[in-house]
Short mmCIF file of C-alpha atoms in Angstrom, two decimals:
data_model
loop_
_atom_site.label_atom_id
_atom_site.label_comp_id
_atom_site.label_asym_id
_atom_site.label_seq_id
_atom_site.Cartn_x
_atom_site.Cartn_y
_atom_site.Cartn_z
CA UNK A 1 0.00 0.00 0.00
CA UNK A 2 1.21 3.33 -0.61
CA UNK A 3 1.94 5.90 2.43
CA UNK A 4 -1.71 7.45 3.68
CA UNK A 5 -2.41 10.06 5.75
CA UNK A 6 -6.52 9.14 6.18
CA UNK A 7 -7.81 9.55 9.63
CA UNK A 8 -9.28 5.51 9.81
CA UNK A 9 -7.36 2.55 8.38
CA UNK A 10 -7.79 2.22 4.39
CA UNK A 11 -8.73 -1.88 4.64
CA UNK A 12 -11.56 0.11 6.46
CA UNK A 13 -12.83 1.94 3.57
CA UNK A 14 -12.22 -0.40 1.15
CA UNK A 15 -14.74 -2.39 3.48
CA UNK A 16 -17.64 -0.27 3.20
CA UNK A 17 -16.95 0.26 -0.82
CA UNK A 18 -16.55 -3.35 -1.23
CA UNK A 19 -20.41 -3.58 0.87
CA UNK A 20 -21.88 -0.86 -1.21
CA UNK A 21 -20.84 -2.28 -4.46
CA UNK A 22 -22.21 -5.23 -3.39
CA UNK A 23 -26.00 -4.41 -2.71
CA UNK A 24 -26.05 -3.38 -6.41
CA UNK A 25 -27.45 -7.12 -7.32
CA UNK A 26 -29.60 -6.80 -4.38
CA UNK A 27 -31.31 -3.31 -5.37
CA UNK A 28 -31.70 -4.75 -9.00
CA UNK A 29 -33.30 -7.95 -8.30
CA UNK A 30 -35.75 -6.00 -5.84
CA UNK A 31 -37.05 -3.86 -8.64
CA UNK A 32 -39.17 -4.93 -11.65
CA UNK A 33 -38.06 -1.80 -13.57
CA UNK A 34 -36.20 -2.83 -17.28
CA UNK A 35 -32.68 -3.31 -16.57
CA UNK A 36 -32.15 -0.48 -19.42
CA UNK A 37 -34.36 1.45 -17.33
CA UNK A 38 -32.24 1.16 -13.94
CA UNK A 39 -29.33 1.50 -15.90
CA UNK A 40 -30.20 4.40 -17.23
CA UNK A 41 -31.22 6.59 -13.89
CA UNK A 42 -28.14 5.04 -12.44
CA UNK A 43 -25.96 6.64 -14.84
CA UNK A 44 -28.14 9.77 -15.22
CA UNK A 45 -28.78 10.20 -11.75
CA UNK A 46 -24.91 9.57 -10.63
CA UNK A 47 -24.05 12.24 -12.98
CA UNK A 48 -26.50 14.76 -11.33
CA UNK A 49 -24.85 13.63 -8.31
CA UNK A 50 -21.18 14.29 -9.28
CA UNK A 51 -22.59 17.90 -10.96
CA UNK A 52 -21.00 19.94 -7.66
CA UNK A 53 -17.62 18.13 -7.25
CA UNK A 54 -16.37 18.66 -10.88
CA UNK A 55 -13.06 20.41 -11.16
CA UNK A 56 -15.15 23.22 -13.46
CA UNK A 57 -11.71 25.37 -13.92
CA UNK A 58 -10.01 22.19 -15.43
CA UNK A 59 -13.38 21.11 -17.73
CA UNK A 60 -12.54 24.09 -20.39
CA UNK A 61 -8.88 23.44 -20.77
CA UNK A 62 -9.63 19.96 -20.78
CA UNK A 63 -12.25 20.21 -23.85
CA UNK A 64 -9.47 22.31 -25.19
CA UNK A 65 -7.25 19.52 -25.44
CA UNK A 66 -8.88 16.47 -26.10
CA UNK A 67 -8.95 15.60 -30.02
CA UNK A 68 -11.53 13.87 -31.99
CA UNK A 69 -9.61 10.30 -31.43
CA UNK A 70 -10.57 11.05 -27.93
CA UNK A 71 -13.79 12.08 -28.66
CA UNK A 72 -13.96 9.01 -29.99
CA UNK A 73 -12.44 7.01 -27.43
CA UNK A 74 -14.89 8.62 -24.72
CA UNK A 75 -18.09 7.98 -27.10
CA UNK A 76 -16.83 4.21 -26.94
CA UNK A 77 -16.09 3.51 -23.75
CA UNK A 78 -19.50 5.70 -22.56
CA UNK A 79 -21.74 3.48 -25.53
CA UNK A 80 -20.24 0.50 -23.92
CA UNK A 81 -20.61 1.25 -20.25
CA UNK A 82 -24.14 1.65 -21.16
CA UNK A 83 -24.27 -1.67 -22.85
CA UNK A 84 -22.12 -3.62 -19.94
CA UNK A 85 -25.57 -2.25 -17.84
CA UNK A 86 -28.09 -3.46 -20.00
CA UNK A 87 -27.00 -7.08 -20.35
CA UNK A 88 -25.36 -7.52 -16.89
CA UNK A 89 -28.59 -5.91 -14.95
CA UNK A 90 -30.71 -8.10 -17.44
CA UNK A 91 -29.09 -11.13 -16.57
CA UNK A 92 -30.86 -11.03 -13.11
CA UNK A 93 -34.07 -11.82 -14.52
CA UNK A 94 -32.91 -15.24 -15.74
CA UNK A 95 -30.46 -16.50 -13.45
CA UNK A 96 -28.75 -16.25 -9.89
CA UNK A 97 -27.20 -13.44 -7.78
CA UNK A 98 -24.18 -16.22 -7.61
CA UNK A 99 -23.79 -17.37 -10.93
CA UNK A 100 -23.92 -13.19 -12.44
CA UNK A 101 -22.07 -11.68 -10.08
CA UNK A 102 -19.42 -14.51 -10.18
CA UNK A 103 -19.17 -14.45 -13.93
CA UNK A 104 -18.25 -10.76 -13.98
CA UNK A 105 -14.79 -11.35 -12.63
CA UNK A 106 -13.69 -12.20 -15.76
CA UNK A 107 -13.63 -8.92 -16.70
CA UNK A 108 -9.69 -8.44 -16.06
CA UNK A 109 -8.98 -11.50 -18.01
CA UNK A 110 -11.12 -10.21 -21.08
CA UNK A 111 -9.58 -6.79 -20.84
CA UNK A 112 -6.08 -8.21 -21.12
CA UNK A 113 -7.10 -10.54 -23.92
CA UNK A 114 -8.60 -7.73 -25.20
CA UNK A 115 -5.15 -5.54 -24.71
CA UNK A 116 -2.61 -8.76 -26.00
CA UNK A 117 -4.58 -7.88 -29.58
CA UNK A 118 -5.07 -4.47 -29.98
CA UNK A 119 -1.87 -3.03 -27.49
CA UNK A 120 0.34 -6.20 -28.65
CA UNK A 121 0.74 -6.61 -24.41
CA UNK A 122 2.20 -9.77 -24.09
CA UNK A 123 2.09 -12.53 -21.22
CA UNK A 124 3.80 -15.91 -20.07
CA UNK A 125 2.47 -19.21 -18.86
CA UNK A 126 1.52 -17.62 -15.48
CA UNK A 127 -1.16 -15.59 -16.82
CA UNK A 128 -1.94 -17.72 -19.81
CA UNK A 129 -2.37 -20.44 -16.50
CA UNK A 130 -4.50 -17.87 -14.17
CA UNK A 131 -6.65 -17.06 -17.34
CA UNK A 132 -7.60 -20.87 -18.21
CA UNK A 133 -8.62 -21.62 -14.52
CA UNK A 134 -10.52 -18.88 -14.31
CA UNK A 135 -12.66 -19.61 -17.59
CA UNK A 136 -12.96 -23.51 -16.22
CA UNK A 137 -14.58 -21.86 -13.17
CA UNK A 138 -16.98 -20.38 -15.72
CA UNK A 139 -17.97 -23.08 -17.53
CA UNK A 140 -18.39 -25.24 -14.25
CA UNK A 141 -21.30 -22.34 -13.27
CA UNK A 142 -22.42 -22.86 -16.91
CA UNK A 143 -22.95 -25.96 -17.04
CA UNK A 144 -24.24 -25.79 -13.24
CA UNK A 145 -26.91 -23.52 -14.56
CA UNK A 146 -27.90 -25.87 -17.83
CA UNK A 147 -29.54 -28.29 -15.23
CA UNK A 148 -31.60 -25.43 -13.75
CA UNK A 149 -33.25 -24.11 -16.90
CA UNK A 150 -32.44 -22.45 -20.25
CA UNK A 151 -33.29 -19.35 -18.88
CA UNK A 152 -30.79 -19.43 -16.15
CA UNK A 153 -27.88 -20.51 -18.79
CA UNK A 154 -28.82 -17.82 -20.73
CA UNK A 155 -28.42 -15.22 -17.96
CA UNK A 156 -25.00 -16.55 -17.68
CA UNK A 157 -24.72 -15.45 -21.27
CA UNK A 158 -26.19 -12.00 -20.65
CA UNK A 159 -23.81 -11.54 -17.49
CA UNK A 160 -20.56 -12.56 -19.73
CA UNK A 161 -22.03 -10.38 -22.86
CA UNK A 162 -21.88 -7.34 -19.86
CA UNK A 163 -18.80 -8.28 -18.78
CA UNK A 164 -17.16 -8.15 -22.37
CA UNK A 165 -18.84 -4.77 -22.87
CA UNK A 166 -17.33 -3.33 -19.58
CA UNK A 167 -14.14 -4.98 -20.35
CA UNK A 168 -14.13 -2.92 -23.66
CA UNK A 169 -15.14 0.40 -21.83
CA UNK A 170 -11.86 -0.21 -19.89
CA UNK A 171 -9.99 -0.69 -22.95
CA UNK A 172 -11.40 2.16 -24.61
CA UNK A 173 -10.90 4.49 -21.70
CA UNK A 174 -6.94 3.21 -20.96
CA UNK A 175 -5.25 6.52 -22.14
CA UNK A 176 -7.90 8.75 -21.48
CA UNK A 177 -7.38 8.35 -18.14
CA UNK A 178 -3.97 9.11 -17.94
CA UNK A 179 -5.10 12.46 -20.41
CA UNK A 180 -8.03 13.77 -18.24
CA UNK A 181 -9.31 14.04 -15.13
CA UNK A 182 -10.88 11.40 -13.82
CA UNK A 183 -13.42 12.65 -12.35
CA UNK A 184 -14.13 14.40 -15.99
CA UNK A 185 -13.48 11.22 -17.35
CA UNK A 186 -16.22 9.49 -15.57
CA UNK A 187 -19.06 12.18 -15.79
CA UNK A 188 -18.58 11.88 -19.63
CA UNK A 189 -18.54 8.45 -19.61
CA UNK A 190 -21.67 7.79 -17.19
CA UNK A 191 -23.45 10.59 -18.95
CA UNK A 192 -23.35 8.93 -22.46
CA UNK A 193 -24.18 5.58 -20.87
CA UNK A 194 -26.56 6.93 -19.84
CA UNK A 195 -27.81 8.69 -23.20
CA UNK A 196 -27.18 5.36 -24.84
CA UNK A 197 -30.05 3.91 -22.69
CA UNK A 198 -32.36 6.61 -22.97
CA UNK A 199 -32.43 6.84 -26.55
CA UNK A 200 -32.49 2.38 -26.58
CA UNK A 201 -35.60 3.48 -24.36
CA UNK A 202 -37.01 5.79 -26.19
CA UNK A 203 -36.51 3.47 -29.75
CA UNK A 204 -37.94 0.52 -28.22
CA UNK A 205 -41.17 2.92 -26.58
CA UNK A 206 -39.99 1.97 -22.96
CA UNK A 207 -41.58 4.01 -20.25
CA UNK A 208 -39.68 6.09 -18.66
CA UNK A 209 -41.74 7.22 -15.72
CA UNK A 210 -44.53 4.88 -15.19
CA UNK A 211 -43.02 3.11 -12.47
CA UNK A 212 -43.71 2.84 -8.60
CA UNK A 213 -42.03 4.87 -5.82
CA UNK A 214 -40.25 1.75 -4.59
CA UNK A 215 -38.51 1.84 -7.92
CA UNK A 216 -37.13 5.08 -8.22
CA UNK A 217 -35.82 4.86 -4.83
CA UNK A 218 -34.12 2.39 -6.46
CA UNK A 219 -33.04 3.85 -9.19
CA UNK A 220 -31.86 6.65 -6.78
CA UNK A 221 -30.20 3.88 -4.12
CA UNK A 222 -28.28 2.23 -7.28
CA UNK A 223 -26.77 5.91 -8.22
CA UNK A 224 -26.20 6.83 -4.44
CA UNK A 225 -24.33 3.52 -2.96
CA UNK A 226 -22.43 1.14 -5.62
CA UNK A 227 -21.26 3.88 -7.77
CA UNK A 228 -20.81 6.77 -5.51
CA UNK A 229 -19.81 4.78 -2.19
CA UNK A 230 -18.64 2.00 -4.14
CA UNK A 231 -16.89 3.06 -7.54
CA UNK A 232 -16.16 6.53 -6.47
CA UNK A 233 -14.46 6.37 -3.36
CA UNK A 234 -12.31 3.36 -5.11
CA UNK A 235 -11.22 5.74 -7.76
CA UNK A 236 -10.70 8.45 -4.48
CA UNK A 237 -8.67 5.53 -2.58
CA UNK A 238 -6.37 5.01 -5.53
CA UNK A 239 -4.59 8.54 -3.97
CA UNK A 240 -3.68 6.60 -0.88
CA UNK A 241 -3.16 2.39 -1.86
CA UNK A 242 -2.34 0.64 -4.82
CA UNK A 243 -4.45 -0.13 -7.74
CA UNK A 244 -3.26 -4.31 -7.17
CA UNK A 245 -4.91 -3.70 -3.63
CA UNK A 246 -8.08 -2.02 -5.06
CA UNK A 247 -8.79 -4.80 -7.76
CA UNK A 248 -7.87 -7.65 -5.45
CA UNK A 249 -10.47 -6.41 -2.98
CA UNK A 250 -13.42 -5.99 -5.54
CA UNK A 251 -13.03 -9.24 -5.69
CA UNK A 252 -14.59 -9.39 -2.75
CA UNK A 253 -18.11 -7.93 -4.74
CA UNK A 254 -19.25 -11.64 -6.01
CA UNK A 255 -18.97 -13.28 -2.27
CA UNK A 256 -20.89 -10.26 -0.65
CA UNK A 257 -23.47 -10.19 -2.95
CA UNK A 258 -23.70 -14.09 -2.71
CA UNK A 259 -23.74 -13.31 1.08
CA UNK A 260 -26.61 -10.82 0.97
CA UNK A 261 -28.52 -12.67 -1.71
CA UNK A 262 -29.16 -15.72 0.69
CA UNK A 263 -30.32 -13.15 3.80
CA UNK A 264 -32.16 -10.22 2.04
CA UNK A 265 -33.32 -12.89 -1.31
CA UNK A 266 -33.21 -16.35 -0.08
CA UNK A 267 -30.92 -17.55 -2.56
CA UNK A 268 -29.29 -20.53 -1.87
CA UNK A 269 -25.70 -21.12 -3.71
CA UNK A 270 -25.00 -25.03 -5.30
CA UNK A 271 -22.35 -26.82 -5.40
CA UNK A 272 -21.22 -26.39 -9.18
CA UNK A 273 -21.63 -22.09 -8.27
CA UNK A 274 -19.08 -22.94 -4.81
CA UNK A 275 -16.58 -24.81 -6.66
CA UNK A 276 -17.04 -22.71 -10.17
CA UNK A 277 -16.59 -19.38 -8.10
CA UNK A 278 -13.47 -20.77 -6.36
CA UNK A 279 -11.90 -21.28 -9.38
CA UNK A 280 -12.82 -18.22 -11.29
CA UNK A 281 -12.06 -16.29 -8.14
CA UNK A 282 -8.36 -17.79 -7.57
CA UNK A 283 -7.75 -17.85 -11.21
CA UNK A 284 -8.59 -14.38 -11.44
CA UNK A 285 -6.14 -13.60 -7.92
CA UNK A 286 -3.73 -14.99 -9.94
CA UNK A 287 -3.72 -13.06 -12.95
CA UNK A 288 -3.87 -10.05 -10.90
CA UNK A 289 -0.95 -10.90 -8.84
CA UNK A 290 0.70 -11.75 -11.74
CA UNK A 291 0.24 -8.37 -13.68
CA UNK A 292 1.41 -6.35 -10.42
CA UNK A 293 4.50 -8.24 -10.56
CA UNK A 294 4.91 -7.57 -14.21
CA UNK A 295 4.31 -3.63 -13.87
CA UNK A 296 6.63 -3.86 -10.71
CA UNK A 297 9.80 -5.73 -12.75
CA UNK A 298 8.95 -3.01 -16.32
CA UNK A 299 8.94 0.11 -13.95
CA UNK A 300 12.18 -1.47 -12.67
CA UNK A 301 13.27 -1.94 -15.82
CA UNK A 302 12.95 1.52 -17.19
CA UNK A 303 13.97 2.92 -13.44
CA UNK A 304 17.70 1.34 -14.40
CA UNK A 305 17.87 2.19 -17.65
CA UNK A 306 17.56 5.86 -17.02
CA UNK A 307 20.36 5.34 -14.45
#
């Protein structure tokens, strides 16, 4: 971790964003909104949220600078932010809190598949190893699910679909962030994910307000907790620990939400989720450890070369 000056322990906040991040399965499956409905007034209303804490003496110089290949870059990784929403809070209508949630941990494995092809990033049999046992854990939920229904397998579909999509948005948003803000970064990004829903809304003649007051408090509670105490204060942590530490404990999101799922939904987990999520999970542990070793030995690297 790196040196921090916070009043309470880090591990402590990373705690309470690793709880709020985790009642986002339990706020969806609690609604009967369309999932491109709640993840549209998430988005919309987490913008409206971060409205008074943009940096609005950077924003000009930053519009200044950007280019249209970051233009284009931002419209991409927004469109499919808004996309990883749609098929991920979908996927809750067909199958489990487990088998979703667990599924999405893939996401660092797709990204650097994604980066080996289009960045030419390369990587040994470690994380060629960590990768494979983590897509085994997959299939092991996959197959889990086939016995349950078709439905439920195709959730699993839906959930991986989301997970490529957001695994793209990182991709798409990998220099960006080093070129703006991040806060700026992410109130573009949320607010043309959530454009991208409106308008699928407004195509496909989905209400947009015809829904109960349970469900905007929803809406509101999705906005509020996993992305502002969740997703937020991560990105706010990464001034005072390590990014390794940060991804390592969202890791943490799956078994919480499998936690609250059985208390607040009465989901019970199987055996083939248990064993499938151990694998995906350690395989995943692995390929993080892995990479943090790998940026530690090229900063080292380029450290003695400048020497």
């Amino acid at each position: 971790m790196k040196k921090t000056n916070l009043p309470v322990p880090p591990n402590l906040i990373l705690l309470i964003g690793v709880i709020s991040i985790s009642f986002s399965s339990i706020f969806i499956k609690w609604s009967i909104a369309p999932a491109s409905i709640l993840g549209m007034y998430r988005l919309l209303f987490t913008v409206i949220i971060l409205l008074p804490f943009l940096p609005w003496n950077q924003l000009n110089l930053v519009l200044k600078d950007i280019n249209r290949k970051d233009w284009f870059l931002l419209i991409v990784s927004g469109l499919f932010l808004g996309l990883h929403f749609l098929f991920w809070m979908d996927s809750f209508k067909y199958t489990t809190v487990a088998s979703s949630m667990i599924l999405t941990t893939l996401e660092p494995v797709f990204v650097m598949i994604g980066a080996s092809f289009i960045f030419k990033e390369k990587t040994n049999f470690i994380g060629v190893l960590s990768i494979l046992i983590a897509i085994s854990g997959s299939i092991i939920i996959a197959s889990g699910d086939i016995s349950l229904s078709s439905g439920a397998l195709y959730g699993d579909l839906l959930s991986i679909l989301g997970t490529l999509a957001v695994a793209i948005h990182m991709i798409a948003g990998q220099d960006l962030c080093r070129k703006i803000p991040p806060s700026i970064y992410s109130f573009f990004v949320f607010l043309i994910g959530g454009l991208v829903l409106f308008i699928y809304n407004v195509v496909n003649h989905v209400s947009l307000t015809n829904y109960a007051p349970n469900d905007w408090w929803i809406f509101i509670l999705l906005a509020l907790i996993p992305n502002i105490f969740g997703h937020a204060l991560f990105n706010w942590l990464l001034k005072y620990v390590d990014a390794t530490t940060i991804s390592m404990s969202i890791l943490g999101e799956p078994i919480g939400a499998i936690i609250l799922a059985y208390f607040l939904l009465g989901e019970a987990t199987t055996l083939t989720q248990i064993i499938g999520g151990l694998l995906a999970i350690i395989g995943v542990s692995i390929f993080l450890k892995y990479k943090s070793a790998s940026n530690i030995k090229v900063n080292e690297e380029i450290l003695n070369s400048s020497k």
